[in-house]
Short mmCIF file of C-alpha atoms and ligand atoms in Angstrom, two decimals:
data_model
loop_
_atom_site.label_atom_id
_atom_site.label_comp_id
_atom_site.label_asym_id
_atom_site.label_seq_id
_atom_site.Cartn_x
_atom_site.Cartn_y
_atom_site.Cartn_z
CA MET A 81 236.89 20.95 201.30
CA SER A 82 239.46 18.56 202.73
CA ASP A 83 242.94 19.97 202.95
CA PRO A 84 245.10 18.55 200.11
CA ARG A 85 248.14 18.89 202.40
CA ASP A 86 246.91 16.00 204.55
CA GLY A 87 246.42 13.72 201.57
CA GLY A 88 242.63 14.23 201.56
CA THR A 89 242.14 12.00 204.63
CA THR A 90 240.03 14.51 206.52
CA PRO A 91 236.90 14.87 204.40
CA LEU A 92 234.23 17.32 205.48
CA ILE A 93 230.99 15.35 205.55
CA LEU A 94 227.36 16.41 206.06
CA ALA A 95 225.34 13.43 207.29
CA VAL A 96 221.58 12.94 207.47
CA GLU A 97 219.74 10.31 209.55
CA SER A 98 215.98 9.62 209.50
CA SER A 99 215.57 5.84 209.80
CA CYS A 100 213.23 5.78 212.81
CA ASP A 101 212.05 8.54 215.15
CA GLU A 102 214.96 10.99 215.22
CA THR A 103 215.61 13.53 212.46
CA ALA A 104 219.33 14.22 212.68
CA ALA A 105 222.10 16.03 210.81
CA ALA A 106 225.77 16.51 211.61
CA VAL A 107 229.00 17.83 210.14
CA LEU A 108 232.19 15.85 210.73
CA ARG A 109 235.73 16.65 209.65
CA GLY A 110 238.05 13.66 209.35
CA PRO A 111 237.51 10.67 211.64
CA ARG A 112 236.42 12.48 214.80
CA GLU A 113 236.28 16.26 214.65
CA VAL A 114 232.57 16.84 215.31
CA LEU A 115 231.63 20.31 214.04
CA SER A 116 227.90 19.96 214.71
CA ASP A 117 225.41 17.39 215.99
CA VAL A 118 221.69 18.17 215.73
CA VAL A 119 218.94 15.73 216.75
CA ALA A 120 215.20 16.49 216.62
CA SER A 121 213.55 13.76 218.66
CA GLN A 122 209.96 12.60 218.07
CA VAL A 123 209.73 10.79 221.42
CA ALA A 124 206.96 13.06 222.73
CA LEU A 125 204.94 12.52 219.54
CA HIS A 126 204.98 8.72 219.82
CA ALA A 127 204.80 8.46 223.63
CA GLU A 128 201.00 8.33 223.84
CA TYR A 129 200.96 5.34 221.43
CA GLY A 130 203.65 3.45 223.35
CA GLY A 131 205.76 2.99 220.22
CA VAL A 132 206.75 4.58 216.91
CA VAL A 133 203.81 5.20 214.53
CA PRO A 134 205.35 5.09 211.01
CA GLU A 135 202.95 7.60 209.37
CA LEU A 136 203.48 10.16 212.15
CA ALA A 137 207.25 9.62 212.03
CA CYS A 138 207.29 10.24 208.29
CA ARG A 139 205.36 13.52 208.56
CA ALA A 140 207.48 14.75 211.47
CA HIS A 141 210.69 14.00 209.53
CA ALA A 142 209.37 16.00 206.56
CA GLU A 143 208.67 18.97 208.87
CA ALA A 144 212.02 18.79 210.66
CA ILE A 145 214.51 17.95 207.93
CA VAL A 146 215.12 21.49 206.55
CA PRO A 147 215.61 23.26 209.92
CA VAL A 148 217.71 20.37 211.28
CA VAL A 149 220.12 20.41 208.32
CA GLU A 150 220.24 24.23 208.32
CA LYS A 151 221.13 24.20 212.02
CA ALA A 152 223.82 21.54 211.52
CA LEU A 153 225.48 23.68 208.84
CA ALA A 154 225.10 26.89 210.88
CA ASP A 155 226.47 25.31 214.08
CA ALA A 156 229.45 24.00 212.11
CA GLY A 157 229.96 27.37 210.42
CA VAL A 158 230.15 25.51 207.12
CA GLY A 159 228.55 26.31 203.75
CA LEU A 160 227.35 23.64 201.32
CA GLY A 161 230.12 24.67 198.92
CA GLU A 162 232.79 23.62 201.44
CA LEU A 163 231.59 20.02 201.82
CA ASP A 164 233.33 17.00 200.31
CA ALA A 165 230.27 14.73 200.40
CA VAL A 166 226.79 14.11 201.77
CA ALA A 167 226.26 10.83 203.66
CA VAL A 168 222.80 9.46 204.33
CA THR A 169 221.21 6.47 206.04
CA GLN A 170 219.83 4.22 203.29
CA GLY A 171 218.51 1.50 205.65
CA PRO A 172 217.55 -0.54 207.53
CA GLY A 173 214.58 1.34 208.99
CA LEU A 174 211.04 2.54 208.30
CA VAL A 175 210.73 3.01 204.55
CA GLY A 176 208.75 6.28 204.67
CA ALA A 177 211.06 7.75 207.30
CA LEU A 178 214.19 6.72 205.37
CA LEU A 179 212.82 8.26 202.16
CA VAL A 180 212.57 11.73 203.73
CA GLY A 181 216.28 11.88 204.61
CA LEU A 182 217.29 10.12 201.41
CA SER A 183 215.35 12.45 199.09
CA PHE A 184 216.65 15.51 200.91
CA ALA A 185 220.29 14.32 200.87
CA LYS A 186 219.98 13.45 197.19
CA ALA A 187 218.63 16.92 196.38
CA VAL A 188 221.43 18.66 198.30
CA ALA A 189 224.12 16.50 196.70
CA TRP A 190 222.68 16.87 193.20
CA SER A 191 222.22 20.65 193.46
CA ARG A 192 225.85 21.14 194.57
CA GLY A 193 227.45 18.40 192.47
CA LEU A 194 228.58 16.61 195.65
CA PRO A 195 229.18 12.87 195.99
CA LEU A 196 226.37 11.02 197.79
CA VAL A 197 227.48 8.24 200.16
CA PRO A 198 224.92 5.62 201.30
CA VAL A 199 225.25 4.35 204.88
CA ASN A 200 223.88 1.26 206.62
CA HIS A 201 222.34 2.28 209.97
CA LEU A 202 223.83 -0.72 211.80
CA GLU A 203 227.31 0.05 210.48
CA ALA A 204 226.74 3.64 211.62
CA HIS A 205 226.03 2.42 215.19
CA LEU A 206 229.34 0.49 215.13
CA ALA A 207 231.11 3.46 213.51
CA ALA A 208 230.18 5.57 216.56
CA ALA A 209 233.05 3.78 218.35
CA PHE A 210 235.52 5.28 215.84
CA LEU A 211 234.45 8.74 217.02
CA GLU A 212 236.06 7.83 220.36
CA GLU A 213 239.28 6.26 219.04
CA ALA A 214 240.87 4.33 216.14
CA VAL A 215 239.36 0.97 217.15
CA PRO A 216 241.66 -2.00 216.45
CA THR A 217 240.33 -4.84 214.28
CA PRO A 218 239.26 -7.58 214.50
CA PHE A 219 236.60 -6.73 217.05
CA VAL A 220 233.35 -8.23 218.27
CA GLY A 221 230.50 -5.74 217.77
CA LEU A 222 227.44 -5.90 220.02
CA VAL A 223 224.63 -3.86 218.46
CA VAL A 224 221.79 -3.39 220.95
CA SER A 225 219.01 -1.00 220.02
CA GLY A 226 215.23 -0.74 219.83
CA GLY A 227 215.17 -2.56 216.51
CA HIS A 228 218.24 -4.81 216.63
CA THR A 229 220.19 -7.10 218.90
CA ALA A 230 223.11 -8.84 217.22
CA LEU A 231 226.74 -9.83 217.56
CA TYR A 232 229.12 -9.33 214.64
CA LEU A 233 232.74 -10.05 213.97
CA CYS A 234 234.31 -7.07 212.21
CA THR A 235 237.49 -8.29 210.53
CA ARG A 236 238.23 -4.85 209.11
CA ARG A 237 236.09 -1.73 208.67
CA GLY A 238 233.35 -2.54 206.18
CA GLU A 239 233.64 -6.32 206.59
CA TYR A 240 231.22 -7.95 209.01
CA ARG A 241 230.21 -11.49 209.85
CA LEU A 242 226.95 -12.08 211.75
CA LEU A 243 227.68 -14.28 214.77
CA GLY A 244 224.21 -14.32 216.32
CA GLN A 245 221.07 -12.25 216.65
CA THR A 246 217.76 -12.12 218.45
CA LEU A 247 215.18 -14.63 217.31
CA ASP A 248 212.30 -12.43 218.51
CA ASP A 249 212.37 -9.07 220.38
CA ALA A 250 215.37 -6.72 220.35
CA ALA A 251 216.80 -5.88 223.79
CA GLY A 252 215.56 -2.27 223.57
CA GLU A 253 212.13 -3.51 222.54
CA ALA A 254 212.10 -5.76 225.65
CA PHE A 255 212.97 -2.74 227.83
CA ASP A 256 210.21 -0.69 226.18
CA LYS A 257 207.55 -3.45 226.39
CA VAL A 258 208.36 -4.23 230.03
CA ALA A 259 208.28 -0.52 230.92
CA LYS A 260 204.83 -0.25 229.28
CA LEU A 261 203.67 -3.33 231.20
CA LEU A 262 204.84 -1.74 234.45
CA GLY A 263 203.15 1.55 233.55
CA LEU A 264 206.43 3.44 233.24
CA GLY A 265 205.80 5.15 229.89
CA TYR A 266 207.69 5.15 226.60
CA PRO A 267 210.53 4.73 225.77
CA GLY A 268 211.25 2.60 228.82
CA GLY A 269 214.98 1.89 228.81
CA VAL A 270 216.02 5.09 230.55
CA VAL A 271 213.28 4.82 233.21
CA ILE A 272 214.09 1.18 234.03
CA ASP A 273 217.81 2.07 234.20
CA ARG A 274 217.01 4.85 236.70
CA LEU A 275 214.56 2.87 238.87
CA ALA A 276 216.88 -0.18 238.90
CA ARG A 277 219.51 1.87 240.76
CA GLU A 278 217.23 1.83 243.82
CA GLY A 279 216.44 -1.88 243.48
CA ASP A 280 217.85 -5.23 244.54
CA PRO A 281 218.54 -7.36 241.42
CA SER A 282 218.68 -10.59 243.45
CA ARG A 283 215.19 -10.30 244.97
CA PHE A 284 213.46 -11.83 241.94
CA ALA A 285 214.85 -14.42 239.53
CA PHE A 286 214.04 -13.91 235.85
CA PRO A 287 215.20 -16.32 233.13
CA ARG A 288 218.40 -15.82 231.12
CA PRO A 289 217.14 -17.14 227.77
CA MET A 290 219.45 -19.20 225.52
CA LEU A 291 222.49 -18.65 227.70
CA ARG A 292 223.67 -22.21 227.22
CA SER A 293 222.17 -22.76 223.75
CA GLY A 294 225.58 -23.42 222.21
CA ASN A 295 225.10 -20.60 219.69
CA LEU A 296 225.25 -16.80 219.86
CA ASP A 297 221.56 -16.08 219.24
CA PHE A 298 219.32 -14.26 221.72
CA SER A 299 215.66 -14.46 222.71
CA PHE A 300 213.91 -11.90 224.90
CA SER A 301 210.21 -12.65 224.44
CA GLY A 302 210.12 -15.35 227.17
CA LEU A 303 211.66 -12.93 229.62
CA LYS A 304 208.92 -10.41 228.83
CA THR A 305 206.23 -13.08 229.41
CA SER A 306 207.78 -14.09 232.71
CA LEU A 307 207.77 -10.46 233.79
CA ARG A 308 204.08 -10.14 232.89
CA THR A 309 203.24 -13.21 235.01
CA HIS A 310 205.34 -11.79 237.86
CA SER A 311 203.68 -8.36 237.83
CA GLU A 312 200.17 -9.87 237.51
CA SER A 313 200.81 -11.93 240.64
CA TYR A 314 200.85 -8.64 242.57
CA LEU A 315 197.10 -8.14 242.49
CA LYS A 316 197.24 -4.72 244.13
CA GLY A 317 200.10 -3.60 241.91
CA LEU A 318 203.75 -3.30 242.79
CA GLU A 319 204.78 -1.18 245.76
CA PRO A 320 207.60 1.32 244.94
CA GLN A 321 210.34 -0.94 246.35
CA GLU A 322 208.90 -4.01 244.61
CA LEU A 323 208.84 -2.01 241.38
CA ALA A 324 212.48 -0.96 241.78
CA ASP A 325 213.50 -4.56 242.61
CA THR A 326 211.55 -5.82 239.58
CA CYS A 327 213.30 -3.31 237.30
CA ALA A 328 216.71 -4.23 238.75
CA ALA A 329 216.08 -7.99 238.37
CA PHE A 330 214.75 -7.63 234.80
CA GLN A 331 217.67 -5.40 233.80
CA GLU A 332 220.12 -7.85 235.39
CA ALA A 333 218.68 -10.72 233.32
CA VAL A 334 219.08 -8.73 230.07
CA VAL A 335 222.57 -7.47 230.96
CA ASP A 336 223.74 -10.91 232.12
CA THR A 337 222.57 -12.41 228.82
CA LEU A 338 224.22 -9.70 226.68
CA VAL A 339 227.51 -9.78 228.59
CA THR A 340 227.73 -13.60 228.67
CA LYS A 341 227.01 -13.93 224.94
CA THR A 342 229.60 -11.23 224.17
CA LEU A 343 232.18 -13.16 226.20
CA GLN A 344 231.22 -16.34 224.30
CA ALA A 345 231.67 -14.42 221.02
CA LEU A 346 235.18 -13.36 222.09
CA ALA A 347 236.09 -16.98 222.87
CA HIS A 348 234.54 -18.18 219.61
CA THR A 349 236.38 -15.67 217.40
CA GLY A 350 239.62 -15.13 219.29
CA ALA A 351 239.14 -11.34 218.95
CA ALA A 352 240.65 -9.16 221.68
CA CYS A 353 238.42 -6.11 221.31
CA VAL A 354 234.71 -5.41 221.85
CA VAL A 355 232.54 -2.55 220.63
CA ALA A 356 229.10 -2.11 222.22
CA CYS A 357 226.70 0.33 220.59
CA GLY A 358 223.04 1.24 219.99
CA GLY A 359 220.56 2.84 222.39
CA VAL A 360 220.70 0.04 224.98
CA ALA A 361 224.48 0.60 225.26
CA CYS A 362 223.49 3.76 227.22
CA ASN A 363 222.37 1.43 230.02
CA SER A 364 224.55 2.07 233.06
CA ARG A 365 224.46 -1.54 234.29
CA LEU A 366 225.35 -2.91 230.82
CA ARG A 367 228.27 -0.48 230.54
CA GLU A 368 229.48 -1.56 233.99
CA GLY A 369 228.96 -5.29 233.23
CA LEU A 370 230.87 -5.07 229.96
CA ARG A 371 233.72 -3.16 231.66
CA THR A 372 234.03 -5.84 234.35
CA MET A 373 233.91 -8.63 231.75
CA ALA A 374 236.52 -6.93 229.51
CA ALA A 375 238.89 -6.36 232.43
CA ALA A 376 238.59 -10.01 233.51
CA ALA A 377 239.03 -11.28 229.92
CA GLY A 378 241.93 -8.88 229.24
CA CYS A 379 240.23 -7.44 226.17
CA HIS A 380 239.92 -3.89 224.92
CA LEU A 381 236.44 -2.34 225.18
CA VAL A 382 235.00 0.67 223.38
CA ILE A 383 231.51 1.97 224.21
CA PRO A 384 230.68 5.32 222.60
CA ARG A 385 229.48 8.10 224.89
CA PRO A 386 225.68 7.81 225.43
CA ARG A 387 224.88 10.64 222.97
CA TYR A 388 226.51 8.62 220.16
CA CYS A 389 224.78 5.36 221.23
CA THR A 390 221.21 6.49 220.56
CA ASP A 391 220.30 7.46 216.99
CA ASN A 392 222.28 10.47 215.75
CA ALA A 393 223.89 11.69 212.53
CA VAL A 394 227.49 11.93 213.78
CA MET A 395 227.72 8.12 213.64
CA VAL A 396 226.34 8.24 210.07
CA ALA A 397 229.04 10.79 209.21
CA SER A 398 231.67 8.51 210.79
CA ALA A 399 230.60 5.53 208.65
CA GLY A 400 230.07 7.83 205.65
CA SER A 401 233.51 9.39 205.96
CA HIS A 402 235.16 5.98 205.90
CA ARG A 403 233.05 4.80 202.96
CA PHE A 404 233.72 8.07 201.10
CA LEU A 405 237.49 7.48 201.44
CA ALA A 406 236.93 3.87 200.25
CA GLY A 407 235.36 5.28 197.07
CA VAL A 408 231.73 4.31 197.76
CA ARG A 409 229.30 6.53 195.81
CA ALA A 410 225.55 6.35 195.12
CA GLY A 411 223.73 7.38 191.95
CA SER A 412 220.56 9.45 191.76
CA ASP A 413 218.57 6.17 191.67
CA LEU A 414 219.49 5.48 195.33
CA ASN A 415 216.47 3.98 197.10
CA ALA A 416 215.59 3.18 200.72
CA VAL A 417 216.35 -0.39 201.88
CA PRO A 418 214.09 -1.23 204.87
CA THR A 419 215.85 -4.58 205.52
CA TRP A 420 219.58 -4.51 204.91
CA PRO A 421 221.86 -7.01 206.64
CA LEU A 422 225.34 -5.83 207.55
CA GLU A 423 227.03 -8.87 206.08
CA GLY A 424 228.32 -8.44 202.55
CA LEU A 425 228.18 -4.66 202.84
CA GLY A 426 231.49 -4.18 201.03
CA GLY A 427 233.20 -0.84 200.69
O1 KG4 B 1365 219.62 3.09 218.90
P1 KG4 B 1365 218.30 3.67 219.28
O2 KG4 B 1365 218.25 5.14 219.62
O3 KG4 B 1365 217.24 3.47 218.15
C1 KG4 B 1365 217.18 2.34 217.36
O4 KG4 B 1365 217.96 2.25 216.37
O5 KG4 B 1365 216.36 1.46 217.73
O6 KG4 B 1365 217.77 2.79 220.49
C2 KG4 B 1365 216.57 3.07 221.17
C3 KG4 B 1365 216.38 2.02 222.25
C4 KG4 B 1365 215.02 2.11 222.94
O7 KG4 B 1365 214.44 0.82 222.97
C5 KG4 B 1365 215.37 2.61 224.35
O8 KG4 B 1365 214.47 2.14 225.35
C6 KG4 B 1365 216.75 2.01 224.54
O9 KG4 B 1365 217.37 2.18 223.27
N1 KG4 B 1365 217.52 2.72 225.60
C7 KG4 B 1365 217.89 2.14 226.75
C8 KG4 B 1365 218.53 3.15 227.52
N2 KG4 B 1365 218.53 4.30 226.79
C9 KG4 B 1365 217.91 4.02 225.60
N3 KG4 B 1365 217.73 0.88 227.21
C10 KG4 B 1365 218.22 0.59 228.43
N4 KG4 B 1365 218.82 1.51 229.24
C11 KG4 B 1365 219.02 2.79 228.82
N5 KG4 B 1365 219.63 3.66 229.61
ZN1 ZN B 1366 219.58 2.96 215.74
#
């Protein structure tokens, strides 16, 4: 239980995440004391299909959920009776996958008479930044993952305005599709990041879509097509150095687009702080590009450590902890929400 001496501001939260292909559970005390962080990844399961297969994800979540939560509690040295609340990802995500975590969290909360706190997965990605520090608001939030690419203005925690989003592929999806096209396996972001370090980003020129569109939306499908045309022009396949240069040039086009649009969002909103999060925020070149941009613009930048950028339950606990203190509670009729925009979240 939270210590009444500190005014109840350090709740002990168990969080569960199962929106896509990671089954995760974590225990967090207060805003950033991580007591445990368990992630069971299904990457190997989906690799041979080149993407997440919803039915397989659902079954794997059902198999993993009990041991993952048990390990999170054991690692934290915490019993269910000591918790203040259970937080769970309600959406957006794959409906069958979400339902596994949701049903389990509901059962735990109901059996122990604990409050159940619903969490939006996108807010959880942004909340990962609060694990690093008390982020000042307003801030511009760049969410870049396998399923989402969007810019938000966060006026205060829980209040978000969508500034722009991808009109087609998410940035992570573009990394994954391009990696598949180049025969680099799945998921492709990490591999492209690694190969790009040996490459020359200026050797090939790929388009920077919608950079001067006058709005803050993104589009990555044209870039993917241009990469296909480029790689097909090498009839005998790409030599190792050509492959590395291709990866570097593709990555540079994505990073340039993300960094430029983030800078435009800062100018548009007048905010002086940026949060970058989601799996693609692990990308070394994006982290470097955002750091350079923030230093030049004189703005504060927070990028969670890579472990908290990819899907995990600590970020769900971070968002859940804040929503718990704001009084947000779910009833036993809580259902999965596969499409759930961040705007108008409340709480
Ligand atoms: O946030 P996340 O774990 O799951 C979703 O909510 O989608 O993001 C996964 C995405 C994948 O598309 C993966 O290729 C990408 O993040 N990713 C990266 C890197 N690490 C993960 N993309 C570029 N560079 C990386 N280092
Ligand atoms: Zn995610």
